[in-house]
Structures are given as C-alpha cells and as structure tokens.
Coordinates of C-alpha atoms in Angstrom, one line a residue:
X11 CA 10.0 26.0 2.0
X12 CA 6.5 25.3 0.5
X13 CA 3.7 25.0 2.9
X14 CA 3.2 21.4 4.0
X15 CA -0.3 19.9 4.2
X16 CA -0.5 17.0 6.6
X17 CA -3.2 14.3 6.6
X18 CA -4.4 12.9 9.9
X19 CA -1.6 10.3 10.1
X20 CA 1.0 12.9 9.2
X21 CA -0.3 15.3 11.9
X22 CA -0.1 12.5 14.5
X23 CA 3.5 11.8 13.5
X24 CA 4.3 15.5 13.8
X25 CA 2.6 15.7 17.2
X26 CA 4.7 12.8 18.4
X27 CA 7.9 14.3 17.1
X28 CA 7.1 17.7 18.6
X29 CA 6.4 16.3 22.1
X30 CA 9.6 14.3 21.9
X31 CA 11.6 17.4 20.9
X32 CA 10.2 19.4 23.8
X33 CA 11.2 16.7 26.3
X34 CA 14.7 16.5 24.8
X35 CA 15.1 20.3 24.7
X36 CA 14.2 20.5 28.4
X37 CA 17.0 17.9 29.0
X38 CA 19.5 20.4 27.4
X39 CA 20.0 18.6 24.1
X40 CA 19.7 20.1 20.6
X41 CA 17.0 18.6 18.2
X42 CA 15.9 19.4 14.7
X43 CA 13.6 22.4 14.3
X44 CA 9.9 22.4 13.8
X45 CA 10.2 22.7 10.0
X46 CA 12.5 19.7 9.8
X47 CA 10.2 17.6 12.0
X48 CA 7.2 18.7 9.9
X49 CA 9.0 17.6 6.7
X50 CA 9.8 14.2 8.3
X51 CA 6.2 13.8 9.4
X52 CA 5.0 14.5 5.9
X53 CA 7.5 12.4 3.9
X54 CA 8.2 9.7 6.5
X55 CA 11.8 10.0 5.4
X56 CA 14.3 10.8 8.1
X57 CA 16.6 13.0 6.0
X58 CA 16.5 16.7 5.1
X59 CA 18.7 18.9 3.0
X60 CA 20.3 22.2 4.1
X61 CA 19.6 23.7 7.5
X62 CA 19.2 21.1 10.2
X63 CA 20.6 18.3 8.1
X64 CA 23.4 17.4 10.7
X65 CA 21.0 17.3 13.6
X66 CA 18.5 15.1 11.7
X67 CA 21.4 12.7 10.9
X68 CA 22.4 12.5 14.5
X69 CA 18.9 11.8 15.7
X70 CA 18.0 9.5 12.7
X71 CA 18.0 6.2 14.7
X72 CA 15.7 7.7 17.4
X73 CA 13.3 9.3 15.0
X74 CA 13.1 6.2 12.9
X75 CA 12.3 4.1 15.9
X76 CA 9.5 6.5 16.9
X77 CA 8.0 6.5 13.4
X78 CA 7.9 2.7 13.5
X79 CA 6.1 2.8 16.8
X80 CA 3.7 5.4 15.5
X81 CA 2.8 3.0 12.6
X82 CA 1.4 0.7 15.2
X83 CA -0.6 3.5 16.8
X84 CA 1.5 3.9 19.9
X85 CA 0.6 7.4 21.0
X86 CA 3.8 8.5 22.9
X87 CA 6.6 6.2 21.8
X88 CA 9.2 8.6 23.1
X89 CA 8.2 7.5 26.6
X90 CA 9.4 4.0 25.8
X91 CA 12.7 4.8 24.0
X92 CA 15.5 2.3 24.6
X93 CA 18.4 3.8 26.5
X94 CA 20.7 3.8 23.5
X95 CA 18.2 6.1 21.6
X96 CA 17.8 8.7 24.3
X97 CA 20.8 10.6 23.0
X98 CA 22.0 11.5 19.5
X99 CA 24.2 9.1 17.6
X100 CA 27.9 9.5 18.5
X101 CA 29.2 10.5 15.1
X102 CA 27.8 13.0 12.6
X103 CA 29.7 11.1 9.9
X104 CA 27.5 8.1 10.0
X105 CA 25.8 7.4 6.7
X106 CA 22.2 8.7 6.5
X107 CA 19.6 6.1 6.2
X108 CA 16.4 6.8 4.3
X109 CA 13.8 5.5 6.7
X110 CA 10.3 4.5 5.8
X111 CA 10.6 5.9 2.3
X112 CA 7.6 4.7 0.3
X113 CA 8.5 2.4 -2.7
X114 CA 6.2 0.7 -5.1
X115 CA 6.5 -3.0 -5.0
X116 CA 4.7 -4.2 -8.2
X117 CA 2.3 -1.3 -7.8
X118 CA 1.6 -2.0 -4.1
X119 CA 2.9 0.5 -1.6
X120 CA 4.2 -0.9 1.6
X121 CA 4.8 2.3 3.5
X122 CA 5.1 2.0 7.3
X123 CA 7.2 -0.1 9.6
X124 CA 6.8 -2.4 12.5
X125 CA 8.6 -1.7 15.7
X126 CA 12.3 -2.7 16.0
X127 CA 13.0 -6.1 17.5
X128 CA 12.3 -6.2 21.2
X129 CA 10.0 -3.1 21.1
X130 CA 7.0 -5.3 22.1
X131 CA 8.5 -5.6 25.6
X132 CA 8.0 -1.8 26.0
X133 CA 4.4 -1.7 25.0
X134 CA 1.7 -1.0 27.6
X135 CA 0.0 -4.0 29.0
X136 CA -3.7 -4.6 29.2
X137 CA -6.7 -6.3 27.6
X138 CA -6.7 -6.6 23.8
X139 CA -9.2 -5.4 21.3
X140 CA -10.0 -5.6 17.6
X141 CA -7.6 -3.2 15.8
X142 CA -9.5 -0.3 14.4
X143 CA -6.7 0.5 12.0
X144 CA -4.2 -1.9 10.6
X145 CA -0.7 -1.7 12.0
X146 CA 1.8 -1.1 9.2
X147 CA 4.6 -3.4 8.2
X148 CA 8.0 -2.3 6.8
X149 CA 8.4 -2.3 3.0
X150 CA 10.9 -4.7 1.4
X151 CA 13.5 -2.7 -0.4
X152 CA 14.4 -2.9 -4.1
X153 CA 17.7 -4.7 -4.7
X154 CA 20.6 -2.3 -4.2
X155 CA 18.5 0.5 -2.7
X156 CA 19.2 2.1 0.7
X157 CA 16.5 1.1 3.2
X158 CA 15.5 1.0 6.8
X159 CA 17.7 -0.7 9.3
X160 CA 15.7 -3.9 9.5
X161 CA 17.0 -7.4 10.3
X162 CA 17.5 -9.5 7.2
X163 CA 15.0 -12.1 8.5
X164 CA 12.3 -9.4 8.8
X165 CA 12.7 -8.2 5.2
X166 CA 12.8 -11.8 3.9
X167 CA 9.6 -12.6 5.9
X168 CA 7.7 -9.6 4.6
X169 CA 8.6 -10.5 1.0
X170 CA 7.6 -14.1 1.6
X171 CA 4.2 -13.1 3.0
X172 CA 3.6 -10.5 0.3
X173 CA 4.4 -12.9 -2.6
X174 CA 2.3 -15.7 -1.1
X175 CA -0.8 -13.5 -0.7
X176 CA -0.4 -12.5 -4.3
X177 CA 0.0 -16.0 -5.4
X178 CA -3.0 -17.4 -3.5
X179 CA -5.6 -14.7 -4.3
X180 CA -6.8 -16.5 -7.4
X181 CA -6.9 -20.0 -5.9
X182 CA -8.9 -18.6 -2.9
X183 CA -11.3 -16.9 -5.3
X184 CA -11.7 -20.2 -7.2
X185 CA -12.4 -22.0 -3.9
X186 CA -15.1 -19.5 -3.0
X187 CA -16.6 -19.6 -6.4
X188 CA -17.2 -23.3 -6.2
X189 CA -18.1 -23.3 -2.5
X190 CA -15.2 -25.7 -1.8
X191 CA -15.5 -28.0 1.2
X192 CA -13.4 -27.8 4.4
X193 CA -10.9 -30.4 3.2
X194 CA -10.0 -28.4 0.0
X195 CA -9.9 -25.2 2.0
X196 CA -7.4 -26.9 4.4
X197 CA -5.1 -27.8 1.6
X198 CA -4.8 -24.1 0.6
X199 CA -4.3 -23.1 4.2
X200 CA -1.5 -25.7 4.6
X201 CA 0.2 -24.2 1.5
X202 CA -0.2 -20.7 2.9
X203 CA 1.3 -21.7 6.3
X204 CA 4.3 -23.4 4.6
X205 CA 5.0 -21.2 1.6
X206 CA 3.8 -17.9 2.9
X207 CA 4.4 -18.1 6.7
X208 CA 7.5 -20.4 6.6
X209 CA 6.3 -23.3 8.7
X210 CA 7.8 -26.7 8.1
X211 CA 4.8 -29.1 7.7
X212 CA 6.7 -31.9 9.3
X213 CA 8.5 -30.1 12.2
X214 CA 6.3 -27.1 13.0
X215 CA 2.7 -28.3 12.2
X216 CA 0.8 -31.1 13.8
X217 CA -2.5 -31.9 12.0
X218 CA -5.5 -33.3 13.9
X219 CA -3.8 -32.6 17.2
X220 CA -5.6 -34.5 19.9
X221 CA -7.0 -32.6 22.9
X222 CA -9.1 -34.5 25.3
X223 CA -10.9 -36.8 22.8
X224 CA -11.2 -33.9 20.2
X225 CA -8.9 -32.8 17.5
X226 CA -7.5 -29.4 16.6
X227 CA -6.9 -28.9 12.8
X228 CA -3.4 -27.7 13.4
X229 CA -1.1 -27.3 16.4
X230 CA 1.8 -24.9 15.7
X231 CA 5.2 -25.5 17.3
X232 CA 8.2 -23.2 17.5
X233 CA 11.4 -24.7 18.9
X234 CA 9.4 -27.7 19.9
X235 CA 7.0 -25.6 22.0
X236 CA 3.3 -25.5 21.2
X237 CA 2.4 -21.9 20.7
X238 CA -0.9 -21.8 18.8
X239 CA -3.8 -23.7 17.5
X240 CA -5.4 -23.1 14.1
X241 CA -9.0 -24.1 13.3
X242 CA -10.0 -24.2 9.7
X243 CA -13.5 -23.9 8.3
X244 CA -14.8 -24.1 4.7
X245 CA -14.2 -21.0 2.7
X246 CA -17.8 -20.0 2.4
X247 CA -18.5 -20.3 6.1
X248 CA -18.5 -17.2 8.2
X249 CA -16.3 -17.5 11.3
X250 CA -18.3 -17.2 14.5
X251 CA -18.2 -17.5 18.3
X252 CA -19.0 -21.2 18.2
X253 CA -15.8 -21.8 16.2
X254 CA -13.9 -19.6 18.7
X255 CA -15.2 -21.6 21.6
X256 CA -14.0 -24.8 19.9
X257 CA -10.4 -23.6 19.5
X258 CA -10.5 -21.9 22.9
X259 CA -11.1 -25.3 24.5
X260 CA -8.0 -26.7 22.9
X261 CA -5.9 -23.6 24.0
X262 CA -7.2 -23.7 27.6
X263 CA -6.6 -27.4 28.0
X264 CA -3.0 -27.2 26.6
X265 CA -2.0 -23.9 28.1
X266 CA -1.5 -22.3 24.6
X267 CA -1.6 -18.5 24.3
X268 CA -2.6 -17.9 20.6
X269 CA -5.5 -19.1 18.6
X270 CA -6.2 -18.6 14.9
X271 CA -9.5 -19.1 13.1
X272 CA -9.5 -19.1 9.3
X273 CA -11.6 -20.1 6.3
X274 CA -8.7 -19.6 4.0
X275 CA -9.7 -16.0 3.1
X276 CA -10.4 -14.6 6.5
X277 CA -7.8 -14.9 9.2
X278 CA -8.6 -14.0 12.9
X279 CA -5.9 -14.1 15.6
X280 CA -6.9 -14.3 19.3
X281 CA -5.0 -14.1 22.5
X282 CA -5.8 -16.1 25.5
X283 CA -5.0 -14.8 29.0
X284 CA -5.3 -17.5 31.6
X285 CA -7.1 -17.0 34.9
X286 CA -10.6 -17.3 36.3
X287 CA -12.3 -16.5 34.1
X288 CA -10.0 -16.7 31.1
X289 CA -9.8 -13.6 28.9
X290 CA -10.0 -13.9 25.1
X291 CA -9.2 -10.9 22.9
X292 CA -9.0 -10.6 19.1
X293 CA -5.6 -9.2 18.1
X294 CA -6.5 -8.7 14.5
X295 CA -8.6 -9.8 11.5
X296 CA -7.8 -9.7 7.8
X297 CA -9.7 -10.8 4.8
X298 CA -7.3 -11.8 2.0
X299 CA -10.2 -11.4 -0.5
X300 CA -11.5 -8.2 1.0
X301 CA -11.0 -4.6 -0.1
X302 CA -7.8 -3.9 1.9
X303 CA -4.7 -3.3 -0.1
X304 CA -2.1 -5.9 -0.5
X305 CA 0.1 -3.8 1.7
X306 CA -2.4 -3.9 4.6
X307 CA -2.9 -7.6 4.2
X308 CA 0.8 -8.2 4.2
X309 CA 1.2 -6.1 7.3
X310 CA -1.1 -8.2 9.4
X311 CA -0.3 -11.7 8.0
X312 CA 3.4 -10.9 8.7
X313 CA 2.5 -11.1 12.3
X314 CA 1.7 -14.9 11.9
X315 CA 4.9 -15.6 10.1
X316 CA 7.0 -18.2 11.9
X317 CA 9.9 -15.8 12.6
X318 CA 7.6 -12.9 13.7
X319 CA 5.6 -15.2 16.0
X320 CA 8.8 -16.5 17.4
X321 CA 9.9 -13.0 18.2
X322 CA 6.4 -12.1 19.6
X323 CA 5.8 -9.2 17.2
X324 CA 2.1 -9.8 17.5
X325 CA 2.3 -8.9 21.2
X326 CA 2.8 -5.2 20.3
X327 CA -0.5 -5.1 18.4
X328 CA -2.3 -7.0 21.1
X329 CA -1.0 -4.9 24.0
X330 CA -1.6 -1.6 22.3
X331 CA -5.2 -2.5 21.4
X332 CA -5.6 -3.7 24.9
X333 CA -5.0 -0.2 26.2
X334 CA -7.3 1.5 23.8
X335 CA -10.3 -0.9 23.3
X336 CA -13.6 0.6 24.3
X337 CA -14.0 -1.3 27.6
X338 CA -10.6 -0.4 28.8
X339 CA -11.1 3.3 27.9
X340 CA -14.5 3.3 29.7
X341 CA -12.7 2.1 32.8
X342 CA -10.3 5.0 32.5
X343 CA -13.1 7.5 32.0
X344 CA -15.0 6.3 35.0
X345 CA -12.0 6.2 37.3
X346 CA -11.8 8.5 40.2
X347 CA -9.0 10.7 39.0
X348 CA -10.6 11.3 35.5
X349 CA -14.0 12.0 37.0
X350 CA -12.5 14.4 39.4
X351 CA -10.7 16.3 36.6
X352 CA -13.9 16.3 34.6
X353 CA -15.8 17.7 37.5
X354 CA -13.2 20.6 37.8
X355 CA -13.4 21.3 34.1
X356 CA -17.2 21.4 34.2
X357 CA -17.0 24.0 37.0
X358 CA -14.4 26.0 35.2
X359 CA -16.5 26.2 32.0
X360 CA -19.9 26.6 33.5
X361 CA -19.5 27.7 37.1
X362 CA -21.7 24.7 38.1
X363 CA -20.5 22.5 40.9
X364 CA -21.2 18.8 40.5
X365 CA -19.9 15.5 41.9
X366 CA -18.0 12.6 40.4
X367 CA -20.9 10.3 41.2
X368 CA -23.3 12.5 39.2
X369 CA -20.9 12.7 36.2
X370 CA -20.5 8.9 36.3
X371 CA -24.2 8.4 36.2
X372 CA -24.6 10.7 33.2
X373 CA -21.8 9.0 31.4
X374 CA -23.3 5.6 32.1
X375 CA -26.9 6.3 31.3
X376 CA -26.8 9.0 28.6
X377 CA -23.5 8.8 26.8
X378 CA -22.1 5.3 26.7
X379 CA -23.6 2.6 24.5
X380 CA -25.7 0.4 26.8
X381 CA -24.4 -2.8 25.2
X382 CA -20.8 -1.8 26.2
X383 CA -22.0 -1.1 29.7
X384 CA -23.7 -4.5 29.9
X385 CA -20.7 -6.3 28.6
X386 CA -18.3 -4.4 30.9
X387 CA -20.3 -4.5 34.1
X388 CA -22.2 -7.7 33.8
X389 CA -22.6 -9.7 36.9

C-alpha cells in the first residue's frame, strides 16, 4: 500500500478511529487493522478491497456514524455510540455502503455529513459559542448512485438549500450593489425562507408578530408551536448587538429558544437559555456573499431548514460549541482537578513544587486574554 499522507482533518478522523478500535479490542471484538482505518480516514469512504474487507463491512454503520460526528467536531464520538452500533452488523452479506464519498455537485464538493437523526441527544451539554469551523453537511447523491444511509427528507432538504443559495446569489449581489432598503431585503429573505428552507408563508411564518407593543419581522412556527424569531435588516447594514437585543426581547417575552438575525446575505443563529440572567450564545454565522464555498454555506443554512429545525439538528452544533468555547475551556483549565494535574506535571518536568493557586494566578495574569477574563469573571 502506498504511504498515505493525512491532512489535519484526516489525522483527527484517524485518531478517533484508532481510539475506538482500542476500546473495542479491549472488549474482545475484532476490528479493522490500522492500515484499513488509515485508508478510511484518508478517503472518508467506508470500504476497502482485499485484506480486512469483511471486517470493514461489518463495522460500516458504526464507522460511518463516527465519521459523521467527527464532521461536527465531536472529539470522541465512540463514547456516545447508540447501543445498536456498539457491535458489528449481524451479517457479512449486507451490501457495502460507500459513505461520505466526495462527489462533485455542479463543481461544488459537499463532502462531510451531519450526525444521524437523534444524534443531537447524545451531544455534550453546555454554553454555546461561535463555531470556529463550519460543521459539514451530507452531500446529495447523483441519481442512481450509491450513497450514505441518510433519510430521504435530509437529502431533499440539502438539495433544496443548495439550489436556493445558488439561485439567490445574484439577486443578493444586486440588492447590495444598489443599497436596497429593508423592505426589498425582506422580500428576498421571504423567498429564501419559503423556497430554500421550505417554510409555508401562510402556515409557518407570521410577519410583524406583535410582542408587547413591538413587532418581530417574522415568527416561525413548526407544528403550530413558535420556535424562532427572525429579525431582518437592510442588506448593507452590519448586524450588531443592538439588533440582537431587539430580537432577544421578543424571544424572552414569548419563551422562544432560537433567534435569527439576517440582512439577507449574513445569517446569524442564536440560542437563548432561560434563567436569571438569560444566556445568549451564537450557534453559527454564515455570509452567503462571503468567501466560503457553496458547500460550507449549504452545510450551515441546512440547519435552519424547516425539517432540520423540527428535528433539532442545530442543537448538535450549539452543544458542541458550548463545550469548547473559550470561556468554558477556561473554566475547565482553572478547575481544581486540572490545576492539580498541571501542578504534578510541572514538578515532574522541572522538579519544582508549586501550588494550584500559584498556577491559577499565572494563567489568569500572564496567559489568558484579559478581555476573556473580564467577560468570564465580571461581577
């Protein structure tokens, strides 16, 4: 076998598969060898020829699920495996599925996959953060081709979002070129919501939704339940905290969990966690006129599709970013157990004895960005 060179994402996939394999081996089960796992990590195709082929086939559903989770940035998806995926498939005669194989969709590669339905329930909980890397969405398959075991609704939704973004790029560029007003921007947003995200403008969308003597641009209903508010600004206007406070007021008063700010081109999704005080976190931001690929834009906008929002796919992104945003990680670093392990490691490396309190002080005053500290520990 030729030597395989893995990029950073490929190496992360391999690390996940190797850790999974080690756990399964300790449990007394056979798994594909390192060379097969390395090939899968490189190609993102859960199929190999020759030695190890049968084992790969038996574990294909499990490996596919983990690759989908890895696409969202979940670090150890094998820890959250559904029960039915903890053992190999029952029959080696099952047809092999080519999973996450990259295809070109009108010269746009949609490569990676969202978690299988229900996977969001197994994600780690916590505060959310702005994603530092876009989660990947599954690629629609060419007609007649063998593809991932995705629900029909999901493939249809991805294709719908993909086609709508392509269709509205030029209209959005034209709106920006002429500095269109908020009303004109809203018309394009309405079309995007209906044609691209599958909302029925009469059943699912309520315009000028009244909230305590004020009006939200859109209220979004799914199965007659209000699930989100959308605030629209003119396309040339940069979205800011004042706009967020405006839509936040609507969400707090109505007990709604999701908020969306958009100027037609830029879309920002925020999650509201109730309490005193309420916690507001950005789940993602995407600029439809920005430099991201059409694949990346589709991956994120898919999360706002009616069917995806109904199934709470966006929760997977929010919860994972919650666990890895800077403030949450700072809490972990400054926790007693981590500081104690750090103290031991300092002594092992240098022979110098120190205290957890001293290490905490150094981290706070000399390592961490003061702005983050001020935000995290403000009175």
